[in-house]
Amino acid sequence: MIHALPKAELHLHIEGTLEPELMFELAARNNIQLPYHSVEDVRRAYEFSDLQSFLDIYYAGAGVLQTEQDFYDLTWAYLLRCQQDNVVHTEIFFDPQTHTDRGIHFETVIKGIHSALQEGEKKLGITSQIIMCFLRHLSAEAAMQTLEMSRPWHHWMIGVGLDSSEVGHPPEKFKAVFARARHYGLKAVAHAGEEGPADYIWGAIKSLGAERIDHGVRCEDDQQLVNYLVEHQVPLTVCPLSNEKLKVFSHLEDHNLKSMLNKGLLVTVNSDDPAYFGGYVNDNYRAVQSALSLTDDEICQLVKNSFNASFISTELRTGYL
Ligand code: HPA
Ligand code: ZN
């Protein structure tokens, strides 16, 4: 049933779709020495204790991405997985600073991703949007420079987001950057309430103008916040297998997805960084269906939510629903 339902994915870092096999292929192509001997060796290294322990490995892995063709190949491989999972619309994040800080041009990154997405729409019928994320462990000035650098390609992006190490980097730090991005016509989303407190979700909404919250699972700590999110139907892009691997919840059986859904929150299911967390979007649906005993109606609601929480036009959306 899960496979049969066309769905949208709204929380996906394209750098997080780098499978070890492609990592080795790109390392060979670009003459890069990896600190691993084999694909199995890489997979064995994917044991995380929290968000930071994942981010360290994830940023190192992205080092094999050098050319426009590399970014194209990465994105194309993800789109083929979308086709397998019956994902018909996807809104993907990319982290320009992970690449520009090691000397890769912004243009190289965005052109590779964008051309693969265009091909995906033409050949696979998958519609898509690009969201540019700022790394919150870096300064607000660096984010502002990135926003300015990206101006020639704003017509290829639907919005901006905020990711990386959450605790100690509250949304307020990026208030001016997000105000400028919105002035340029970009939408705003932000990771909040993954490891950080419910207050960061308020901050993302009130200071950044975020229209959608990535993760947001900590919202249940604040009843007033839950009321607000329900009343305004602010979408939460939840990533169950990511939360399990990064120990946001000790066991998937403890995950609050079902509880949030039953409170009327606009929650969706997504894969975050599937190459690192052991599953694409259908694996995430199947895992929560089993761990939380979700009914068929609840699965259908989650799939409907994925379109209602998306930035696709109302006409297209009605076609999917
Ligand atoms: N949280 C924060 N930063 C990230 C994530 C995440 O889940 N995935 C990739 N970068
Ligand atoms: Zn994420």
mmCIF file of C-alpha atoms and ligand atoms in Angstrom:
data_model
loop_
_atom_site.group_PDB
_atom_site.id
_atom_site.type_symbol
_atom_site.label_atom_id
_atom_site.label_comp_id
_atom_site.label_asym_id
_atom_site.label_seq_id
_atom_site.Cartn_x
_atom_site.Cartn_y
_atom_site.Cartn_z
ATOM 1 C CA MET A 1 0.000 0.000 0.000
ATOM 2 C CA ILE A 2 2.764 2.456 0.923
ATOM 3 C CA HIS A 3 4.460 1.934 -2.408
ATOM 4 C CA ALA A 4 1.217 2.384 -4.348
ATOM 5 C CA LEU A 5 0.565 5.873 -2.973
ATOM 6 C CA PRO A 6 2.160 8.761 -4.913
ATOM 7 C CA LYS A 7 3.862 10.981 -2.356
ATOM 8 C CA ALA A 8 5.925 14.129 -1.846
ATOM 9 C CA GLU A 9 9.218 14.355 0.038
ATOM 10 C CA LEU A 10 9.946 17.664 1.799
ATOM 11 C CA HIS A 11 12.971 17.052 4.009
ATOM 12 C CA LEU A 12 15.902 15.669 2.074
ATOM 13 C CA HIS A 13 19.505 16.861 2.042
ATOM 14 C CA ILE A 14 20.924 15.995 -1.367
ATOM 15 C CA GLU A 15 24.398 15.547 0.171
ATOM 16 C CA GLY A 16 22.781 12.976 2.464
ATOM 17 C CA THR A 17 21.892 10.757 -0.500
ATOM 18 C CA LEU A 18 25.563 10.015 -1.249
ATOM 19 C CA GLU A 19 25.688 6.221 -1.092
ATOM 20 C CA PRO A 20 29.091 4.675 -0.234
ATOM 21 C CA GLU A 21 29.273 3.087 -3.726
ATOM 22 C CA LEU A 22 29.011 6.520 -5.406
ATOM 23 C CA MET A 23 31.399 7.966 -2.792
ATOM 24 C CA PHE A 24 34.054 5.471 -3.936
ATOM 25 C CA GLU A 25 33.303 6.069 -7.624
ATOM 26 C CA LEU A 26 33.665 9.850 -7.233
ATOM 27 C CA ALA A 27 36.775 9.516 -5.064
ATOM 28 C CA ALA A 28 38.426 7.450 -7.829
ATOM 29 C CA ARG A 29 37.259 9.861 -10.544
ATOM 30 C CA ASN A 30 38.644 12.858 -8.629
ATOM 31 C CA ASN A 31 41.814 11.226 -7.285
ATOM 32 C CA ILE A 32 40.746 11.585 -3.672
ATOM 33 C CA GLN A 33 42.004 9.254 -0.958
ATOM 34 C CA LEU A 34 39.178 8.106 1.334
ATOM 35 C CA PRO A 35 39.877 7.100 4.953
ATOM 36 C CA TYR A 36 37.960 3.842 4.272
ATOM 37 C CA HIS A 37 39.056 0.608 2.547
ATOM 38 C CA SER A 38 35.676 -0.556 1.307
ATOM 39 C CA VAL A 39 31.968 0.180 1.043
ATOM 40 C CA GLU A 40 31.400 -2.100 4.051
ATOM 41 C CA ASP A 41 34.024 -0.138 5.956
ATOM 42 C CA VAL A 42 32.065 3.082 5.287
ATOM 43 C CA ARG A 43 28.758 1.535 6.359
ATOM 44 C CA ARG A 44 30.386 0.293 9.563
ATOM 45 C CA ALA A 45 31.427 3.895 10.362
ATOM 46 C CA TYR A 46 27.773 5.006 10.293
ATOM 47 C CA GLU A 47 27.144 4.506 14.012
ATOM 48 C CA PHE A 48 26.060 7.812 15.492
ATOM 49 C CA SER A 49 25.539 8.961 19.067
ATOM 50 C CA ASP A 50 23.931 12.334 18.267
ATOM 51 C CA LEU A 51 23.558 14.965 15.525
ATOM 52 C CA GLN A 52 27.169 16.205 15.743
ATOM 53 C CA SER A 53 28.706 12.729 15.421
ATOM 54 C CA PHE A 54 26.744 12.342 12.177
ATOM 55 C CA LEU A 55 27.562 15.821 10.837
ATOM 56 C CA ASP A 56 31.334 15.227 11.200
ATOM 57 C CA ILE A 57 31.168 12.150 8.933
ATOM 58 C CA TYR A 58 28.615 13.690 6.583
ATOM 59 C CA TYR A 59 30.696 16.823 5.865
ATOM 60 C CA ALA A 60 33.798 14.660 5.307
ATOM 61 C CA GLY A 61 31.889 12.441 2.845
ATOM 62 C CA ALA A 62 30.802 15.470 0.800
ATOM 63 C CA GLY A 63 34.490 16.115 0.029
ATOM 64 C CA VAL A 64 34.339 13.748 -2.972
ATOM 65 C CA LEU A 65 31.858 16.079 -4.723
ATOM 66 C CA GLN A 66 33.983 18.270 -6.992
ATOM 67 C CA THR A 67 32.528 18.835 -10.445
ATOM 68 C CA GLU A 68 29.151 19.789 -11.911
ATOM 69 C CA GLN A 69 28.905 16.203 -13.194
ATOM 70 C CA ASP A 70 29.395 14.888 -9.624
ATOM 71 C CA PHE A 71 26.461 16.972 -8.357
ATOM 72 C CA TYR A 72 24.423 15.865 -11.376
ATOM 73 C CA ASP A 73 25.181 12.177 -10.741
ATOM 74 C CA LEU A 74 24.358 12.531 -7.037
ATOM 75 C CA THR A 75 21.002 14.160 -7.759
ATOM 76 C CA TRP A 76 20.143 11.771 -10.578
ATOM 77 C CA ALA A 77 20.770 8.743 -8.356
ATOM 78 C CA TYR A 78 18.345 10.217 -5.782
ATOM 79 C CA LEU A 79 15.696 10.825 -8.459
ATOM 80 C CA LEU A 80 15.891 7.170 -9.526
ATOM 81 C CA ARG A 81 15.199 6.264 -5.873
ATOM 82 C CA CYS A 82 12.225 8.656 -5.940
ATOM 83 C CA GLN A 83 10.881 6.796 -8.945
ATOM 84 C CA GLN A 84 11.264 3.462 -7.094
ATOM 85 C CA ASP A 85 9.421 4.860 -4.052
ATOM 86 C CA ASN A 86 6.661 6.572 -6.055
ATOM 87 C CA VAL A 87 7.795 10.043 -4.934
ATOM 88 C CA VAL A 88 6.259 12.354 -7.534
ATOM 89 C CA HIS A 89 7.347 15.667 -6.004
ATOM 90 C CA THR A 90 10.436 16.498 -3.978
ATOM 91 C CA GLU A 91 11.771 19.651 -2.317
ATOM 92 C CA ILE A 92 15.477 19.146 -1.721
ATOM 93 C CA PHE A 93 17.989 20.971 0.462
ATOM 94 C CA PHE A 94 21.555 21.680 -0.461
ATOM 95 C CA ASP A 95 24.304 23.166 1.728
ATOM 96 C CA PRO A 96 26.343 25.547 -0.467
ATOM 97 C CA GLN A 97 28.788 26.451 2.321
ATOM 98 C CA THR A 98 29.892 22.802 2.652
ATOM 99 C CA HIS A 99 31.223 23.170 -0.882
ATOM 100 C CA THR A 100 32.199 26.842 -1.300
ATOM 101 C CA ASP A 101 34.295 26.663 1.911
ATOM 102 C CA ARG A 102 36.496 24.030 0.227
ATOM 103 C CA GLY A 103 36.880 25.994 -2.992
ATOM 104 C CA ILE A 104 34.024 24.594 -5.110
ATOM 105 C CA HIS A 105 32.135 27.347 -6.941
ATOM 106 C CA PHE A 106 28.492 27.958 -6.048
ATOM 107 C CA GLU A 107 27.675 27.749 -9.758
ATOM 108 C CA THR A 108 29.188 24.242 -10.069
ATOM 109 C CA VAL A 109 26.952 22.949 -7.276
ATOM 110 C CA ILE A 110 23.662 24.543 -8.281
ATOM 111 C CA LYS A 111 24.040 23.833 -12.011
ATOM 112 C CA GLY A 112 24.677 20.126 -11.434
ATOM 113 C CA ILE A 113 21.706 19.777 -9.089
ATOM 114 C CA HIS A 114 19.379 21.895 -11.206
ATOM 115 C CA SER A 115 20.104 20.133 -14.494
ATOM 116 C CA ALA A 116 19.482 16.712 -12.934
ATOM 117 C CA LEU A 117 16.159 17.961 -11.503
ATOM 118 C CA GLN A 118 15.150 19.272 -14.935
ATOM 119 C CA GLU A 119 15.976 15.906 -16.475
ATOM 120 C CA GLY A 120 13.977 14.255 -13.687
ATOM 121 C CA GLU A 121 10.909 16.256 -14.586
ATOM 122 C CA LYS A 122 11.308 15.543 -18.326
ATOM 123 C CA LYS A 123 12.231 11.838 -18.175
ATOM 124 C CA LEU A 124 10.655 10.662 -14.903
ATOM 125 C CA GLY A 125 7.799 13.154 -14.466
ATOM 126 C CA ILE A 126 9.048 14.078 -10.979
ATOM 127 C CA THR A 127 8.472 17.743 -10.052
ATOM 128 C CA SER A 128 10.885 19.429 -7.667
ATOM 129 C CA GLN A 129 12.088 22.543 -5.880
ATOM 130 C CA ILE A 130 15.464 23.554 -4.434
ATOM 131 C CA ILE A 131 15.904 25.008 -0.926
ATOM 132 C CA MET A 132 19.297 26.513 -0.028
ATOM 133 C CA CYS A 133 20.300 25.885 3.594
ATOM 134 C CA PHE A 134 22.657 27.962 5.704
ATOM 135 C CA LEU A 135 24.952 26.151 8.130
ATOM 136 C CA ARG A 136 23.960 27.441 11.571
ATOM 137 C CA HIS A 137 27.318 26.571 13.205
ATOM 138 C CA LEU A 138 28.886 29.215 10.933
ATOM 139 C CA SER A 139 28.366 32.961 11.349
ATOM 140 C CA ALA A 140 25.397 35.045 10.271
ATOM 141 C CA GLU A 141 27.840 37.099 8.155
ATOM 142 C CA ALA A 142 28.887 33.963 6.258
ATOM 143 C CA ALA A 143 25.214 33.118 5.657
ATOM 144 C CA MET A 144 24.584 36.662 4.385
ATOM 145 C CA GLN A 145 27.540 36.389 1.992
ATOM 146 C CA THR A 146 26.158 33.081 0.732
ATOM 147 C CA LEU A 147 22.733 34.637 0.202
ATOM 148 C CA GLU A 148 24.288 37.483 -1.813
ATOM 149 C CA MET A 149 26.487 35.101 -3.807
ATOM 150 C CA SER A 150 23.437 33.042 -4.726
ATOM 151 C CA ARG A 151 21.436 35.923 -6.219
ATOM 152 C CA PRO A 152 21.988 34.997 -9.903
ATOM 153 C CA TRP A 153 20.308 31.630 -9.212
ATOM 154 C CA HIS A 154 17.386 32.669 -7.013
ATOM 155 C CA HIS A 155 14.971 31.870 -9.843
ATOM 156 C CA TRP A 156 16.001 28.211 -9.448
ATOM 157 C CA MET A 157 15.211 28.183 -5.709
ATOM 158 C CA ILE A 158 11.922 28.249 -3.825
ATOM 159 C CA GLY A 159 13.417 29.196 -0.478
ATOM 160 C CA VAL A 160 16.078 29.126 2.186
ATOM 161 C CA GLY A 161 16.519 26.836 5.172
ATOM 162 C CA LEU A 162 18.726 26.400 8.218
ATOM 163 C CA ASP A 163 20.546 23.215 9.201
ATOM 164 C CA SER A 164 23.641 21.751 10.944
ATOM 165 C CA SER A 165 24.393 21.819 14.717
ATOM 166 C CA GLU A 166 21.251 23.092 16.402
ATOM 167 C CA VAL A 167 21.922 23.503 20.128
ATOM 168 C CA GLY A 168 23.699 26.805 20.860
ATOM 169 C CA HIS A 169 22.715 28.260 17.474
ATOM 170 C CA PRO A 170 19.183 29.612 17.940
ATOM 171 C CA PRO A 171 17.195 30.876 14.947
ATOM 172 C CA GLU A 172 17.468 34.503 16.146
ATOM 173 C CA LYS A 173 21.145 34.470 15.062
ATOM 174 C CA PHE A 174 19.929 34.467 11.409
ATOM 175 C CA LYS A 175 17.057 36.953 11.676
ATOM 176 C CA ALA A 176 18.604 39.540 9.326
ATOM 177 C CA VAL A 177 19.646 36.899 6.763
ATOM 178 C CA PHE A 178 16.147 35.436 6.586
ATOM 179 C CA ALA A 179 14.554 38.893 6.412
ATOM 180 C CA ARG A 180 16.783 39.657 3.415
ATOM 181 C CA ALA A 181 16.004 36.289 1.789
ATOM 182 C CA ARG A 182 12.279 36.902 2.169
ATOM 183 C CA HIS A 183 12.743 40.400 0.735
ATOM 184 C CA TYR A 184 14.273 38.674 -2.316
ATOM 185 C CA GLY A 185 11.079 36.641 -2.671
ATOM 186 C CA LEU A 186 12.352 33.378 -1.191
ATOM 187 C CA LYS A 187 10.299 31.322 1.236
ATOM 188 C CA ALA A 188 11.704 30.356 4.626
ATOM 189 C CA VAL A 189 11.897 26.996 6.384
ATOM 190 C CA ALA A 190 14.188 25.980 9.254
ATOM 191 C CA HIS A 191 15.342 22.933 11.179
ATOM 192 C CA ALA A 192 14.107 23.426 14.735
ATOM 193 C CA GLY A 193 13.201 21.232 17.681
ATOM 194 C CA GLU A 194 15.275 18.217 16.566
ATOM 195 C CA GLU A 195 17.793 18.338 19.438
ATOM 196 C CA GLY A 196 17.036 21.951 20.322
ATOM 197 C CA PRO A 197 14.153 23.059 22.574
ATOM 198 C CA ALA A 198 10.584 23.989 21.641
ATOM 199 C CA ASP A 199 11.654 27.633 21.998
ATOM 200 C CA TYR A 200 13.719 27.274 18.827
ATOM 201 C CA ILE A 201 10.501 26.370 16.970
ATOM 202 C CA TRP A 202 8.908 29.590 18.209
ATOM 203 C CA GLY A 203 12.113 31.404 17.140
ATOM 204 C CA ALA A 204 12.014 29.898 13.643
ATOM 205 C CA ILE A 205 8.416 31.055 13.196
ATOM 206 C CA LYS A 206 8.590 34.453 14.877
ATOM 207 C CA SER A 207 12.159 35.584 14.022
ATOM 208 C CA LEU A 208 12.769 33.893 10.685
ATOM 209 C CA GLY A 209 9.244 33.785 9.249
ATOM 210 C CA ALA A 210 9.571 30.025 8.711
ATOM 211 C CA GLU A 211 6.523 28.615 6.928
ATOM 212 C CA ARG A 212 7.535 25.042 7.649
ATOM 213 C CA ILE A 213 9.527 23.443 10.461
ATOM 214 C CA ASP A 214 12.025 20.674 9.737
ATOM 215 C CA HIS A 215 11.808 17.971 12.423
ATOM 216 C CA GLY A 216 9.907 19.926 15.113
ATOM 217 C CA VAL A 217 9.450 16.805 17.239
ATOM 218 C CA ARG A 218 10.213 18.718 20.459
ATOM 219 C CA CYS A 219 7.043 20.822 19.981
ATOM 220 C CA GLU A 220 5.123 18.574 22.379
ATOM 221 C CA ASP A 221 7.125 20.054 25.284
ATOM 222 C CA ASP A 222 5.080 23.269 24.906
ATOM 223 C CA GLN A 223 1.279 22.992 24.823
ATOM 224 C CA GLN A 224 0.821 26.593 23.643
ATOM 225 C CA LEU A 225 3.150 25.888 20.746
ATOM 226 C CA VAL A 226 1.217 22.740 19.812
ATOM 227 C CA ASN A 227 -2.014 24.779 19.846
ATOM 228 C CA TYR A 228 -0.408 27.398 17.588
ATOM 229 C CA LEU A 229 0.975 24.811 15.129
ATOM 230 C CA VAL A 230 -2.402 23.063 14.914
ATOM 231 C CA GLU A 231 -4.369 26.298 14.535
ATOM 232 C CA HIS A 232 -2.081 27.644 11.808
ATOM 233 C CA GLN A 233 -1.433 24.210 10.278
ATOM 234 C CA VAL A 234 2.315 24.834 10.257
ATOM 235 C CA PRO A 235 3.860 21.761 8.607
ATOM 236 C CA LEU A 236 6.446 19.641 10.441
ATOM 237 C CA THR A 237 8.744 17.542 8.238
ATOM 238 C CA VAL A 238 9.468 14.576 10.478
ATOM 239 C CA CYS A 239 12.257 12.051 9.722
ATOM 240 C CA PRO A 240 11.722 8.908 11.827
ATOM 241 C CA LEU A 241 14.787 6.816 10.876
ATOM 242 C CA SER A 242 17.018 9.883 11.247
ATOM 243 C CA ASN A 243 15.593 10.505 14.730
ATOM 244 C CA GLU A 244 16.272 6.899 15.662
ATOM 245 C CA LYS A 245 19.850 6.849 14.270
ATOM 246 C CA LEU A 246 20.748 10.185 15.927
ATOM 247 C CA LYS A 247 19.156 9.088 19.214
ATOM 248 C CA VAL A 248 16.530 11.819 19.312
ATOM 249 C CA PHE A 249 14.342 8.886 20.409
ATOM 250 C CA SER A 250 15.986 5.761 21.860
ATOM 251 C CA HIS A 251 13.601 3.445 20.024
ATOM 252 C CA LEU A 252 11.311 4.026 17.072
ATOM 253 C CA GLU A 253 8.496 2.675 19.287
ATOM 254 C CA ASP A 254 8.952 5.801 21.452
ATOM 255 C CA HIS A 255 8.594 8.196 18.509
ATOM 256 C CA ASN A 256 5.872 10.856 18.870
ATOM 257 C CA LEU A 257 4.792 10.889 15.197
ATOM 258 C CA LYS A 258 1.465 9.145 15.861
ATOM 259 C CA SER A 259 0.766 11.309 18.886
ATOM 260 C CA MET A 260 1.454 14.488 16.866
ATOM 261 C CA LEU A 261 -0.700 13.255 13.978
ATOM 262 C CA ASN A 262 -3.588 12.503 16.341
ATOM 263 C CA LYS A 263 -3.384 16.028 17.789
ATOM 264 C CA GLY A 264 -4.110 17.421 14.315
ATOM 265 C CA LEU A 265 -0.570 18.619 13.595
ATOM 266 C CA LEU A 266 0.354 18.748 9.899
ATOM 267 C CA VAL A 267 3.126 16.139 10.144
ATOM 268 C CA THR A 268 4.847 14.495 7.183
ATOM 269 C CA VAL A 269 7.281 11.572 6.783
ATOM 270 C CA ASN A 270 10.674 12.132 5.138
ATOM 271 C CA SER A 271 14.115 10.536 4.863
ATOM 272 C CA ASP A 272 16.525 13.435 5.751
ATOM 273 C CA ASP A 273 19.862 11.778 4.811
ATOM 274 C CA PRO A 274 18.863 8.341 3.531
ATOM 275 C CA ALA A 275 22.358 7.106 2.602
ATOM 276 C CA TYR A 276 23.443 7.631 6.215
ATOM 277 C CA PHE A 277 20.312 6.614 8.096
ATOM 278 C CA GLY A 278 19.547 3.369 6.310
ATOM 279 C CA GLY A 279 16.386 4.127 4.415
ATOM 280 C CA TYR A 280 14.597 6.167 1.770
ATOM 281 C CA VAL A 281 11.105 7.535 2.231
ATOM 282 C CA ASN A 282 9.142 4.285 1.858
ATOM 283 C CA ASP A 283 11.477 2.640 4.398
ATOM 284 C CA ASN A 284 10.561 5.472 6.789
ATOM 285 C CA TYR A 285 6.818 4.942 6.232
ATOM 286 C CA ARG A 286 7.166 1.174 6.699
ATOM 287 C CA ALA A 287 9.272 1.545 9.835
ATOM 288 C CA VAL A 288 6.760 3.820 11.596
ATOM 289 C CA GLN A 289 3.789 1.819 10.352
ATOM 290 C CA SER A 290 5.225 -1.189 12.100
ATOM 291 C CA ALA A 291 6.753 0.478 15.208
ATOM 292 C CA LEU A 292 3.711 2.668 15.965
ATOM 293 C CA SER A 293 0.988 0.379 14.530
ATOM 294 C CA LEU A 294 -0.265 3.077 12.176
ATOM 295 C CA THR A 295 -3.579 2.348 10.509
ATOM 296 C CA ASP A 296 -4.130 2.606 6.751
ATOM 297 C CA ASP A 297 -6.080 5.831 7.384
ATOM 298 C CA GLU A 298 -3.126 7.293 9.281
ATOM 299 C CA ILE A 299 -0.734 6.379 6.452
ATOM 300 C CA CYS A 300 -3.112 8.018 3.937
ATOM 301 C CA GLN A 301 -3.290 11.140 6.105
ATOM 302 C CA LEU A 302 0.517 11.358 6.225
ATOM 303 C CA VAL A 303 0.705 11.032 2.437
ATOM 304 C CA LYS A 304 -2.012 13.704 1.943
ATOM 305 C CA ASN A 305 -0.133 15.928 4.382
ATOM 306 C CA SER A 306 3.012 15.602 2.243
ATOM 307 C CA PHE A 307 1.248 17.447 -0.583
ATOM 308 C CA ASN A 308 -0.596 19.916 1.639
ATOM 309 C CA ALA A 309 2.683 20.844 3.337
ATOM 310 C CA SER A 310 4.522 21.278 0.013
ATOM 311 C CA PHE A 311 5.202 24.430 -1.962
ATOM 312 C CA ILE A 312 3.603 23.071 -5.149
ATOM 313 C CA SER A 313 0.907 25.181 -6.742
ATOM 314 C CA THR A 314 -2.686 24.628 -5.639
ATOM 315 C CA GLU A 315 -3.670 23.353 -9.110
ATOM 316 C CA LEU A 316 -0.922 20.718 -9.199
ATOM 317 C CA ARG A 317 -1.693 19.768 -5.618
ATOM 318 C CA THR A 318 -5.353 19.065 -6.346
ATOM 319 C CA GLY A 319 -4.208 16.821 -9.181
ATOM 320 C CA TYR A 320 -2.214 14.713 -6.732
ATOM 321 C CA LEU A 321 -4.826 14.525 -3.974
HETATM 322 N N1 HPA B 1 19.788 18.237 11.190
HETATM 323 C C1 HPA B 1 20.655 19.236 11.079
HETATM 324 N N2 HPA B 1 21.491 19.333 10.052
HETATM 325 C C2 HPA B 1 21.444 18.411 9.103
HETATM 326 C C3 HPA B 1 20.571 17.352 9.169
HETATM 327 C C4 HPA B 1 19.682 17.272 10.264
HETATM 328 O O1 HPA B 1 18.842 16.375 10.399
HETATM 329 N N3 HPA B 1 20.798 16.595 8.067
HETATM 330 C C5 HPA B 1 21.766 17.195 7.360
HETATM 331 N N4 HPA B 1 22.175 18.296 7.985
HETATM 332 ZN ZN ZN B 2 17.573 17.607 7.978
#
